Amino acid sequence: MLREKPRQNFAGLWNISFGFFGIQIGFALQNANMSRVFQTLGSSIDDLPALWVAAPLTGLLVQPIIGHLSDRTWNRLGRRRPYFLTGAILSAIALFLMPLSPAMGAPLLFAAAMLWMLDASLNISMEPFRAFVGDMLRADQHAAGYAVQTAFIGAGAVVGSIFPWFLEHLGVSNVAADGGLPDTVRWSFWGGGLALFAAVMWTILTTHEYSPEEQAAFAGAEPEEASLQPVRALASKSYLGSALWIAAGLVVILTVDGFGLEKEVLLLGALLALYGLLSAFGIHFAKRGRTANMLSSIVGDFSGMPEVMKRLALVQFFSWSALFIMWINTTPVVTQYVFGSTDTASAAYNEGANWVNVLFTVYNGVAAVAALALLPSLSRRFGQVITHSICLTLGATGFLMFFLVRDANILLLAEIGIGIAWASILAMPYAILASNLPQAKLGIYMGLFNIFIVVPQLLVATVMGSVMQAFFPGEPIWTMLFAAILWLISAAAMLRVRTTISYGGEK
């Protein structure tokens, strides 16, 4: 008879996910302040998506690799914790260096490089944290574990988002005399780096991971044939699919000049062609019987995703497209349409930029509360699928308010709907996956699932600039309408998801 993982009490759930509190402080500082940093260093609104492209691109490259490696890691520090530590150290360094950008010879380029480093480092820590909950908890605690993790994500985002506003009210200068970064932003990044490192170290020092042998006893040893099935299936594929991906990439590249698209779209074409090339190599290795290599394993697992994961991937695609639109454009929208300024050196612009931090604090605070107080009850009553669809619809209503409302205080109400949707996005899909995927491949599947977080962000970063420049130049308000429509599509797509295990044990 198989052994079961011991049930975790609240202290155990706390320790498992507390590191995510620090990681989210880093993400919140990035999301709420990088557009402000780039604009202050001389970037125009139309260039913001191109500068933000570093974030999703690093996630696309890093997460599947880290997921694959962490599934196969076991040393004195454990399975996932070595990656927690590595990511935390690198993230703290990036947060320390980011405010020094104005003093560099090429400040905008340096800031973009630090964003790249920061996002890659946060992803190194974040991806294994998703799998860590599945590793440490029984199936009937997955929903509770991801709810606690979401609460810490919300709490960390509140702390990270409110830093500049809070420091200003303590008397720290919010306008730099030399046109550089204000002290509120500088000290926020430095304080956030320390908090991130301390929180991740808490989880590392207070948890003990189960060994591969213990995990096998808990889950039942998966037959080697089943584990190798995706790679074996890859060996039977032709190269036609790879050729089509390469061709699609070349078509995109060739249309950039023909249709006058922004140059960032070249990156999208290059990525499509690169995936086709990598998949061809993966198929080649699999056909030659080299089943243990990382490339064939990742390509095979990607092409052989379980059905529930495929359907959730579509939901994620539209959900995160809207989120990335929000993170890039909330500062330009609020400063221009609510506070009436596009001059980054003006008091009105910086007041509006700080209000964005307040707005982001509200939606993250709502998410922290909703994760523990609202999502469990909704899930027990309606199931995870319907709950997630409802929450996404509420979030779409919030985006629609940004499109219609010009009162800063009323926008706080919009953030309530967005916060509820954010809580559900961070909890429901992962709880469903953790209960419906094989334990031995939880890391790689979580990493592959996050491709459908970063790909839509890349599309927004590369395509949105062309769309806005062509149809709505200098009018970022329209991006909020696009975001509302995307979340409504995501809510509809969620209704197609079928699970074997639901929150509360429903089938």
Coordinates of C-alpha atoms in Angstrom, one line a residue:
M1 CA 0.0 0.0 0.0
L2 CA 1.4 3.4 -1.0
R3 CA 2.4 5.9 1.7
E4 CA 0.8 9.3 1.7
K5 CA 2.4 12.7 2.2
P6 CA 1.7 14.0 5.7
R7 CA -0.9 16.7 5.9
Q8 CA 0.5 20.2 6.3
N9 CA -0.8 22.6 9.0
F10 CA -1.0 26.3 8.4
A11 CA 2.6 26.9 9.5
G12 CA 3.7 24.3 6.9
L13 CA 1.7 26.0 4.2
W14 CA 3.1 29.3 5.3
N15 CA 6.7 28.2 5.1
I16 CA 6.3 26.5 1.7
S17 CA 5.0 29.6 0.0
F18 CA 6.6 32.5 2.0
G19 CA 9.4 32.9 -0.4
F20 CA 6.9 33.8 -3.1
F21 CA 6.1 36.9 -1.0
G22 CA 9.6 38.2 -1.7
I23 CA 9.6 37.1 -5.4
Q24 CA 6.4 39.1 -5.9
I25 CA 7.9 42.2 -4.3
G26 CA 10.4 42.0 -7.1
F27 CA 7.8 41.5 -9.8
A28 CA 5.6 44.3 -8.4
L29 CA 8.5 46.8 -8.3
Q30 CA 9.2 45.8 -11.9
N31 CA 5.6 46.0 -13.1
A32 CA 4.7 49.2 -11.4
N33 CA 7.9 51.2 -12.1
M34 CA 9.7 50.1 -15.2
S35 CA 7.6 52.1 -17.6
R36 CA 8.2 55.1 -15.4
V37 CA 12.0 54.3 -15.4
F38 CA 12.1 54.0 -19.1
Q39 CA 10.1 57.1 -19.8
T40 CA 12.2 59.1 -17.3
L41 CA 15.4 57.9 -19.1
G42 CA 14.0 59.2 -22.4
S43 CA 11.8 56.4 -23.9
S44 CA 8.6 57.4 -25.8
I45 CA 5.3 55.6 -25.2
D46 CA 5.6 53.8 -28.6
D47 CA 9.0 52.4 -27.5
L48 CA 7.8 50.9 -24.2
P49 CA 6.7 47.5 -25.6
A50 CA 10.1 47.0 -27.2
L51 CA 11.9 47.7 -24.0
W52 CA 9.6 45.4 -22.0
V53 CA 10.2 42.5 -24.4
A54 CA 13.1 41.4 -22.2
A55 CA 10.7 40.2 -19.5
P56 CA 8.6 37.7 -21.4
L57 CA 11.6 36.6 -23.6
T58 CA 13.6 35.6 -20.5
G59 CA 10.6 33.7 -19.1
L60 CA 10.1 31.8 -22.4
L61 CA 13.8 30.7 -22.4
V62 CA 14.3 30.1 -18.7
Q63 CA 11.2 28.4 -17.3
P64 CA 11.1 25.2 -19.4
I65 CA 14.9 24.7 -18.8
I66 CA 14.6 25.3 -15.1
G67 CA 11.5 23.0 -14.9
H68 CA 13.3 20.2 -16.7
L69 CA 16.5 20.6 -14.6
S70 CA 14.7 20.9 -11.2
D71 CA 12.8 17.7 -11.9
R72 CA 16.2 15.9 -12.2
T73 CA 18.0 17.8 -9.4
W74 CA 18.8 16.3 -6.0
N75 CA 21.7 17.6 -3.8
R76 CA 22.3 18.7 -0.2
L77 CA 20.0 21.6 -0.6
G78 CA 17.2 19.6 -2.2
R79 CA 15.3 19.5 -5.5
R80 CA 13.8 23.0 -6.0
R81 CA 15.6 25.0 -3.3
P82 CA 18.9 25.3 -5.2
Y83 CA 17.0 27.3 -7.8
F84 CA 15.2 29.4 -5.2
L85 CA 18.6 30.5 -3.8
T86 CA 20.3 31.2 -7.2
G87 CA 17.4 33.3 -8.4
A88 CA 17.1 35.3 -5.2
I89 CA 20.8 36.2 -5.2
L90 CA 20.7 37.4 -8.9
S91 CA 17.4 39.2 -8.4
A92 CA 18.7 41.1 -5.5
I93 CA 21.8 42.2 -7.5
A94 CA 19.6 43.4 -10.4
L95 CA 17.3 45.4 -8.0
F96 CA 20.3 47.0 -6.5
L97 CA 21.8 48.0 -9.8
M98 CA 18.6 49.2 -11.6
P99 CA 18.4 52.6 -9.8
L100 CA 22.0 53.3 -10.9
S101 CA 20.9 53.4 -14.6
P102 CA 21.0 57.3 -15.0
A103 CA 24.7 57.3 -14.0
M104 CA 25.6 54.9 -16.8
G105 CA 27.0 55.8 -20.2
A106 CA 23.9 54.4 -21.9
P107 CA 21.2 54.6 -19.2
L108 CA 18.3 53.3 -21.3
L109 CA 20.3 50.3 -22.5
F110 CA 21.6 49.6 -19.0
A111 CA 18.0 49.7 -17.6
A112 CA 16.8 47.3 -20.3
A113 CA 19.7 45.0 -19.5
M114 CA 18.9 45.1 -15.8
L115 CA 15.2 44.3 -16.6
W116 CA 16.4 41.3 -18.6
M117 CA 18.6 40.1 -15.7
L118 CA 15.9 40.8 -13.1
D119 CA 13.1 38.9 -15.0
A120 CA 15.4 36.0 -15.7
S121 CA 16.4 35.7 -12.1
L122 CA 12.8 36.0 -10.8
N123 CA 11.8 33.3 -13.2
I124 CA 14.7 31.0 -11.9
S125 CA 13.1 31.2 -8.4
M126 CA 9.5 31.4 -9.4
E127 CA 9.1 28.4 -11.7
P128 CA 10.3 25.8 -9.1
F129 CA 8.0 27.4 -6.5
R130 CA 5.0 26.4 -8.6
A131 CA 6.1 22.8 -8.6
F132 CA 7.2 23.0 -5.0
V133 CA 3.6 23.2 -3.8
G134 CA 2.8 20.1 -5.7
D135 CA 5.9 18.3 -4.4
M136 CA 5.1 19.1 -0.7
L137 CA 1.3 18.7 -0.5
R138 CA -1.2 15.9 -0.9
A139 CA -3.7 16.2 -3.8
D140 CA -6.5 17.3 -1.4
Q141 CA -4.4 20.2 -0.2
H142 CA -3.3 21.5 -3.6
A143 CA -6.0 24.1 -3.9
A144 CA -5.3 25.3 -0.3
G145 CA -1.6 25.4 -1.0
Y146 CA -2.0 27.5 -4.2
A147 CA -4.5 29.8 -2.4
V148 CA -1.9 30.5 0.4
Q149 CA 0.7 31.1 -2.3
T150 CA -1.6 33.5 -4.1
A151 CA -2.2 35.3 -0.8
F152 CA 1.6 35.8 -0.4
I153 CA 1.8 36.9 -4.0
G154 CA -0.8 39.5 -3.4
A155 CA 0.8 40.6 -0.1
G156 CA 4.2 40.8 -1.7
A157 CA 2.8 42.8 -4.6
V158 CA 1.1 45.2 -2.2
V159 CA 4.4 45.8 -0.4
G160 CA 6.3 46.2 -3.7
S161 CA 3.7 48.5 -5.3
I162 CA 3.2 50.8 -2.3
F163 CA 6.9 51.4 -1.7
P164 CA 7.3 54.7 -3.7
W165 CA 4.0 56.1 -2.5
F166 CA 4.8 55.2 1.2
L167 CA 8.3 56.7 1.0
E168 CA 6.9 59.9 -0.5
H169 CA 4.6 60.2 2.5
L170 CA 7.6 59.7 4.8
G171 CA 9.2 62.8 3.2
V172 CA 11.4 61.1 0.6
S173 CA 11.6 63.2 -2.6
N174 CA 9.4 62.0 -5.4
V175 CA 10.9 64.3 -8.1
A176 CA 14.6 64.2 -9.0
A177 CA 16.1 67.6 -9.5
D178 CA 18.4 66.5 -12.3
G179 CA 15.6 64.6 -14.2
G180 CA 16.9 61.3 -13.0
L181 CA 15.1 58.6 -11.0
P182 CA 13.4 60.0 -7.8
D183 CA 14.7 58.8 -4.4
T184 CA 11.3 57.1 -3.9
V185 CA 12.0 54.8 -6.8
R186 CA 15.7 54.3 -5.9
W187 CA 15.1 53.3 -2.3
S188 CA 12.1 51.1 -3.2
F189 CA 14.3 49.0 -5.4
W190 CA 17.0 48.7 -2.8
G191 CA 14.6 47.9 0.0
G192 CA 12.8 45.4 -2.2
G193 CA 16.0 43.6 -3.0
L194 CA 16.7 43.0 0.7
A195 CA 13.1 41.9 1.4
L196 CA 13.1 39.5 -1.6
F197 CA 16.3 37.7 -0.5
A198 CA 15.1 37.5 3.2
A199 CA 11.8 35.9 2.2
V200 CA 13.3 33.3 -0.1
M201 CA 15.8 32.4 2.6
W202 CA 13.0 31.8 5.0
T203 CA 11.5 29.1 2.8
I204 CA 14.9 27.6 2.2
L205 CA 15.7 27.3 5.9
T206 CA 12.3 26.2 7.2
T207 CA 11.4 23.5 4.7
H208 CA 12.7 20.0 4.1
E209 CA 12.1 18.5 0.6
Y210 CA 11.1 14.9 0.1
S211 CA 13.8 12.8 -1.6
P212 CA 13.2 11.2 -5.0
E213 CA 12.7 7.8 -3.2
E214 CA 10.1 9.3 -0.9
Q215 CA 8.3 11.0 -3.8
A216 CA 8.2 7.6 -5.6
A217 CA 6.7 6.0 -2.5
F218 CA 4.0 8.7 -2.3
A219 CA 3.0 8.7 -5.9
G220 CA 3.9 5.2 -7.0
A221 CA 6.9 4.7 -9.2
E222 CA 6.0 5.8 -12.7
P223 CA 7.0 3.1 -15.2
E224 CA 10.0 4.2 -17.3
E225 CA 8.1 3.5 -20.4
A226 CA 5.4 6.1 -19.4
S227 CA 8.0 8.7 -18.6
L228 CA 9.7 8.2 -22.0
Q229 CA 6.4 8.1 -23.9
P230 CA 6.5 11.8 -25.1
V231 CA 10.0 11.4 -26.5
R232 CA 9.1 8.1 -28.1
A233 CA 6.1 9.8 -29.7
L234 CA 8.3 12.6 -30.9
A235 CA 10.5 10.0 -32.8
S236 CA 7.5 9.1 -34.9
K237 CA 6.8 12.6 -36.1
S238 CA 7.8 14.0 -39.5
Y239 CA 9.7 17.2 -40.0
L240 CA 6.8 18.8 -41.7
G241 CA 5.6 20.6 -38.5
S242 CA 9.0 22.0 -37.9
A243 CA 9.2 23.2 -41.5
L244 CA 5.9 25.0 -41.1
W245 CA 7.0 26.8 -37.9
I246 CA 10.2 27.9 -39.7
A247 CA 8.2 29.1 -42.7
A248 CA 5.7 31.0 -40.5
G249 CA 8.7 32.8 -38.9
L250 CA 10.1 33.7 -42.2
V251 CA 6.7 35.0 -43.5
V252 CA 6.4 37.3 -40.4
I253 CA 10.0 38.6 -40.9
L254 CA 9.3 39.4 -44.6
T255 CA 6.1 41.2 -43.9
V256 CA 7.7 43.7 -41.5
D257 CA 8.9 46.0 -44.3
G258 CA 6.1 45.2 -46.6
F259 CA 3.4 46.3 -44.1
G260 CA 5.5 49.0 -42.3
L261 CA 5.3 47.1 -39.0
E262 CA 7.4 48.0 -36.0
K263 CA 10.8 46.4 -36.0
E264 CA 10.1 44.5 -32.8
V265 CA 7.9 42.2 -34.9
L266 CA 11.1 40.8 -36.3
L267 CA 11.7 39.2 -32.9
L268 CA 8.4 37.3 -33.1
G269 CA 9.3 35.9 -36.5
A270 CA 12.7 34.9 -35.3
L271 CA 11.2 33.1 -32.3
L272 CA 8.8 31.1 -34.5
A273 CA 11.6 30.1 -36.8
L274 CA 13.8 29.2 -33.8
Y275 CA 11.1 26.9 -32.3
G276 CA 10.8 25.2 -35.7
L277 CA 14.6 24.7 -35.8
L278 CA 14.8 23.4 -32.2
S279 CA 11.8 21.0 -32.7
A280 CA 13.6 19.6 -35.8
F281 CA 16.7 18.9 -33.8
G282 CA 14.6 17.4 -31.0
I283 CA 12.9 15.1 -33.6
H284 CA 16.2 14.2 -35.1
F285 CA 17.7 13.2 -31.7
A286 CA 14.6 11.2 -30.8
K287 CA 14.7 9.3 -34.1
R288 CA 18.3 8.3 -33.3
G289 CA 17.3 6.9 -29.9
R290 CA 18.8 9.8 -27.8
T291 CA 15.9 10.0 -25.4
A292 CA 17.8 11.4 -22.4
N293 CA 18.7 14.8 -23.9
M294 CA 17.0 17.9 -22.6
L295 CA 16.0 19.3 -26.0
S296 CA 14.1 16.2 -27.0
S297 CA 12.5 15.9 -23.6
I298 CA 11.2 19.5 -23.6
V299 CA 10.0 19.3 -27.2
G300 CA 8.4 15.9 -26.6
D301 CA 6.6 17.0 -23.4
F302 CA 5.5 20.2 -25.1
S303 CA 4.0 18.3 -28.1
G304 CA 2.5 15.7 -25.9
M305 CA 0.8 17.9 -23.3
P306 CA -2.2 16.4 -21.5
E307 CA -5.6 17.6 -22.8
V308 CA -6.5 19.5 -19.7
M309 CA -3.2 21.4 -20.0
K310 CA -3.8 22.3 -23.6
R311 CA -7.2 23.8 -22.8
L312 CA -5.9 25.7 -19.8
A313 CA -3.1 27.0 -22.1
L314 CA -5.6 28.8 -24.3
V315 CA -7.1 30.4 -21.2
Q316 CA -3.7 31.5 -20.0
F317 CA -2.8 32.9 -23.4
F318 CA -5.7 35.4 -23.4
S319 CA -5.5 36.1 -19.6
W320 CA -1.8 37.1 -19.7
S321 CA -2.1 39.1 -22.9
A322 CA -4.4 41.4 -21.0
L323 CA -2.2 41.5 -17.9
F324 CA 0.8 42.5 -19.9
I325 CA -1.2 45.3 -21.6
M326 CA -2.1 46.5 -18.1
W327 CA 1.4 46.5 -16.8
I328 CA 2.8 48.4 -19.8
N329 CA 0.0 50.9 -20.2
T330 CA -1.5 51.7 -16.8
T331 CA 1.1 54.4 -16.1
P332 CA 0.7 56.2 -19.5
V333 CA -3.1 55.9 -19.3
V334 CA -3.4 57.2 -15.8
T335 CA -0.9 60.0 -16.1
Q336 CA -2.2 61.2 -19.4
Y337 CA -6.0 60.8 -19.1
V338 CA -6.6 61.2 -15.3
F339 CA -3.7 63.5 -14.2
G340 CA -3.4 65.3 -17.5
S341 CA 0.4 65.1 -18.1
T342 CA 2.8 63.4 -20.3
D343 CA 5.9 65.3 -19.1
T344 CA 7.9 62.9 -16.9
A345 CA 9.6 65.8 -15.1
S346 CA 6.3 67.4 -14.0
A347 CA 4.7 67.0 -10.6
A348 CA 1.4 65.9 -12.1
Y349 CA 3.0 63.1 -14.0
N350 CA 4.9 61.8 -11.0
E351 CA 1.8 62.2 -8.8
G352 CA -0.1 60.0 -11.4
A353 CA 2.8 57.5 -11.6
N354 CA 2.6 57.1 -7.8
W355 CA -1.2 56.7 -8.0
V356 CA -0.6 53.8 -10.3
N357 CA 1.4 52.2 -7.4
V358 CA -1.6 52.7 -5.2
L359 CA -3.9 51.2 -7.8
F360 CA -1.6 48.2 -8.2
T361 CA -1.5 47.9 -4.4
V362 CA -5.3 47.7 -4.3
Y363 CA -5.6 45.0 -6.9
N364 CA -2.9 42.9 -5.3
G365 CA -4.4 43.5 -1.8
V366 CA -7.8 42.4 -3.1
A367 CA -6.1 39.3 -4.6
A368 CA -4.5 38.4 -1.3
V369 CA -7.8 38.6 0.5
A370 CA -9.8 36.9 -2.3
A371 CA -7.4 34.0 -2.5
L372 CA -8.3 32.9 1.1
A373 CA -11.8 34.4 1.6
L374 CA -13.5 34.2 -1.7
L375 CA -12.0 31.6 -4.1
P376 CA -12.4 28.6 -1.7
S377 CA -16.1 29.2 -1.2
L378 CA -16.8 29.9 -4.8
S379 CA -14.9 26.7 -5.8
R380 CA -16.8 24.6 -3.4
R381 CA -20.1 25.9 -4.7
F382 CA -19.4 26.2 -8.5
G383 CA -16.2 24.2 -9.1
Q384 CA -12.8 25.5 -10.2
V385 CA -13.8 26.0 -13.9
I386 CA -16.9 28.1 -13.3
T387 CA -15.2 30.0 -10.5
H388 CA -12.3 31.0 -12.8
S389 CA -14.6 32.1 -15.6
I390 CA -16.6 34.3 -13.2
C391 CA -13.5 35.9 -11.8
L392 CA -12.1 36.7 -15.3
T393 CA -15.4 38.3 -16.2
L394 CA -15.2 40.6 -13.1
G395 CA -11.7 41.5 -14.2
A396 CA -12.9 42.5 -17.7
T397 CA -15.4 44.8 -16.1
G398 CA -12.5 46.5 -14.3
F399 CA -10.6 47.1 -17.5
L400 CA -13.7 48.5 -19.1
M401 CA -13.9 51.1 -16.3
F402 CA -10.3 52.2 -17.1
F403 CA -11.5 52.9 -20.6
L404 CA -14.5 54.9 -19.5
V405 CA -13.7 56.6 -16.2
R406 CA -11.5 59.7 -15.6
D407 CA -11.7 59.9 -11.8
A408 CA -8.7 58.6 -9.9
N409 CA -10.7 57.5 -6.9
I410 CA -13.3 55.6 -8.9
L411 CA -10.5 53.6 -10.5
L412 CA -10.0 52.0 -7.1
L413 CA -13.3 50.2 -7.7
A414 CA -12.0 48.9 -11.0
E415 CA -9.1 47.3 -9.2
I416 CA -11.4 45.2 -7.1
G417 CA -12.6 43.3 -10.1
I418 CA -9.0 43.1 -11.5
G419 CA -7.7 41.9 -8.1
I420 CA -10.3 39.1 -7.9
A421 CA -9.4 37.9 -11.4
W422 CA -5.7 38.1 -10.6
A423 CA -6.2 35.9 -7.5
S424 CA -8.0 33.3 -9.6
I425 CA -5.3 33.4 -12.4
L426 CA -2.6 32.7 -9.8
A427 CA -4.5 29.9 -8.1
M428 CA -7.1 28.0 -10.1
P429 CA -5.1 26.9 -13.1
Y430 CA -2.2 25.6 -11.0
A431 CA -4.4 23.8 -8.5
I432 CA -6.1 22.1 -11.5
L433 CA -2.7 21.1 -13.0
A434 CA -1.1 19.9 -9.8
S435 CA -4.0 17.5 -9.3
N436 CA -4.1 16.3 -13.0
L437 CA -0.4 15.9 -14.0
P438 CA 2.2 13.2 -13.1
Q439 CA 4.3 14.2 -10.1
A440 CA 7.6 13.1 -11.7
K441 CA 7.1 15.7 -14.4
L442 CA 5.5 18.5 -12.4
G443 CA 8.5 20.8 -12.9
I444 CA 8.7 20.6 -16.6
Y445 CA 5.0 20.8 -17.1
M446 CA 4.7 23.9 -14.9
G447 CA 7.6 25.4 -16.9
L448 CA 5.9 24.5 -20.2
F449 CA 2.6 25.9 -19.0
N450 CA 4.3 29.2 -18.3
I451 CA 5.2 29.4 -22.0
F452 CA 1.5 30.4 -22.4
I453 CA 2.2 33.2 -20.0
V454 CA 5.2 34.6 -21.8
V455 CA 4.2 34.0 -25.4
P456 CA 1.2 36.4 -25.2
Q457 CA 3.4 38.9 -23.5
L458 CA 5.9 38.7 -26.4
L459 CA 3.0 39.2 -28.8
V460 CA 1.9 42.3 -26.9
A461 CA 5.4 43.6 -26.7
T462 CA 6.0 43.1 -30.5
V463 CA 2.6 43.6 -32.1
M464 CA 0.8 46.1 -29.8
G465 CA 3.2 48.9 -30.7
S466 CA 2.4 48.4 -34.5
V467 CA -1.3 48.3 -33.8
M468 CA -1.3 51.4 -31.6
Q469 CA 0.9 53.3 -34.0
A470 CA -1.3 52.5 -37.0
F471 CA -4.7 53.0 -35.5
F472 CA -4.4 54.9 -32.2
P473 CA -1.1 56.9 -32.1
G474 CA -0.6 58.7 -28.8
E475 CA -3.9 57.2 -27.4
P476 CA -2.9 54.4 -25.0
I477 CA -6.5 54.4 -23.5
W478 CA -7.6 52.0 -26.2
T479 CA -5.3 49.3 -24.8
M480 CA -7.6 49.0 -21.8
L481 CA -10.6 48.1 -24.1
F482 CA -8.4 45.5 -25.8
A483 CA -7.6 44.0 -22.3
A484 CA -11.3 43.8 -21.4
I485 CA -12.1 41.9 -24.6
L486 CA -9.2 39.5 -24.0
W487 CA -10.4 38.6 -20.5
L488 CA -13.9 38.0 -21.8
I489 CA -12.5 35.6 -24.4
S490 CA -10.5 33.9 -21.7
A491 CA -13.6 33.5 -19.5
A492 CA -15.4 31.8 -22.4
A493 CA -12.4 29.5 -23.1
M494 CA -12.3 28.4 -19.5
L495 CA -15.7 26.8 -19.9
R496 CA -14.1 24.2 -22.3
V497 CA -11.8 22.9 -19.6
R498 CA -12.5 19.4 -18.2
T499 CA -10.8 18.1 -15.1
T500 CA -10.6 14.8 -13.3
I501 CA -10.3 16.4 -9.8
S502 CA -11.8 19.7 -8.8
Y503 CA -11.6 21.8 -5.7
G504 CA -13.5 20.2 -2.8
G505 CA -13.1 16.7 -4.4
E506 CA -15.7 17.2 -7.1
K507 CA -15.4 15.1 -10.3

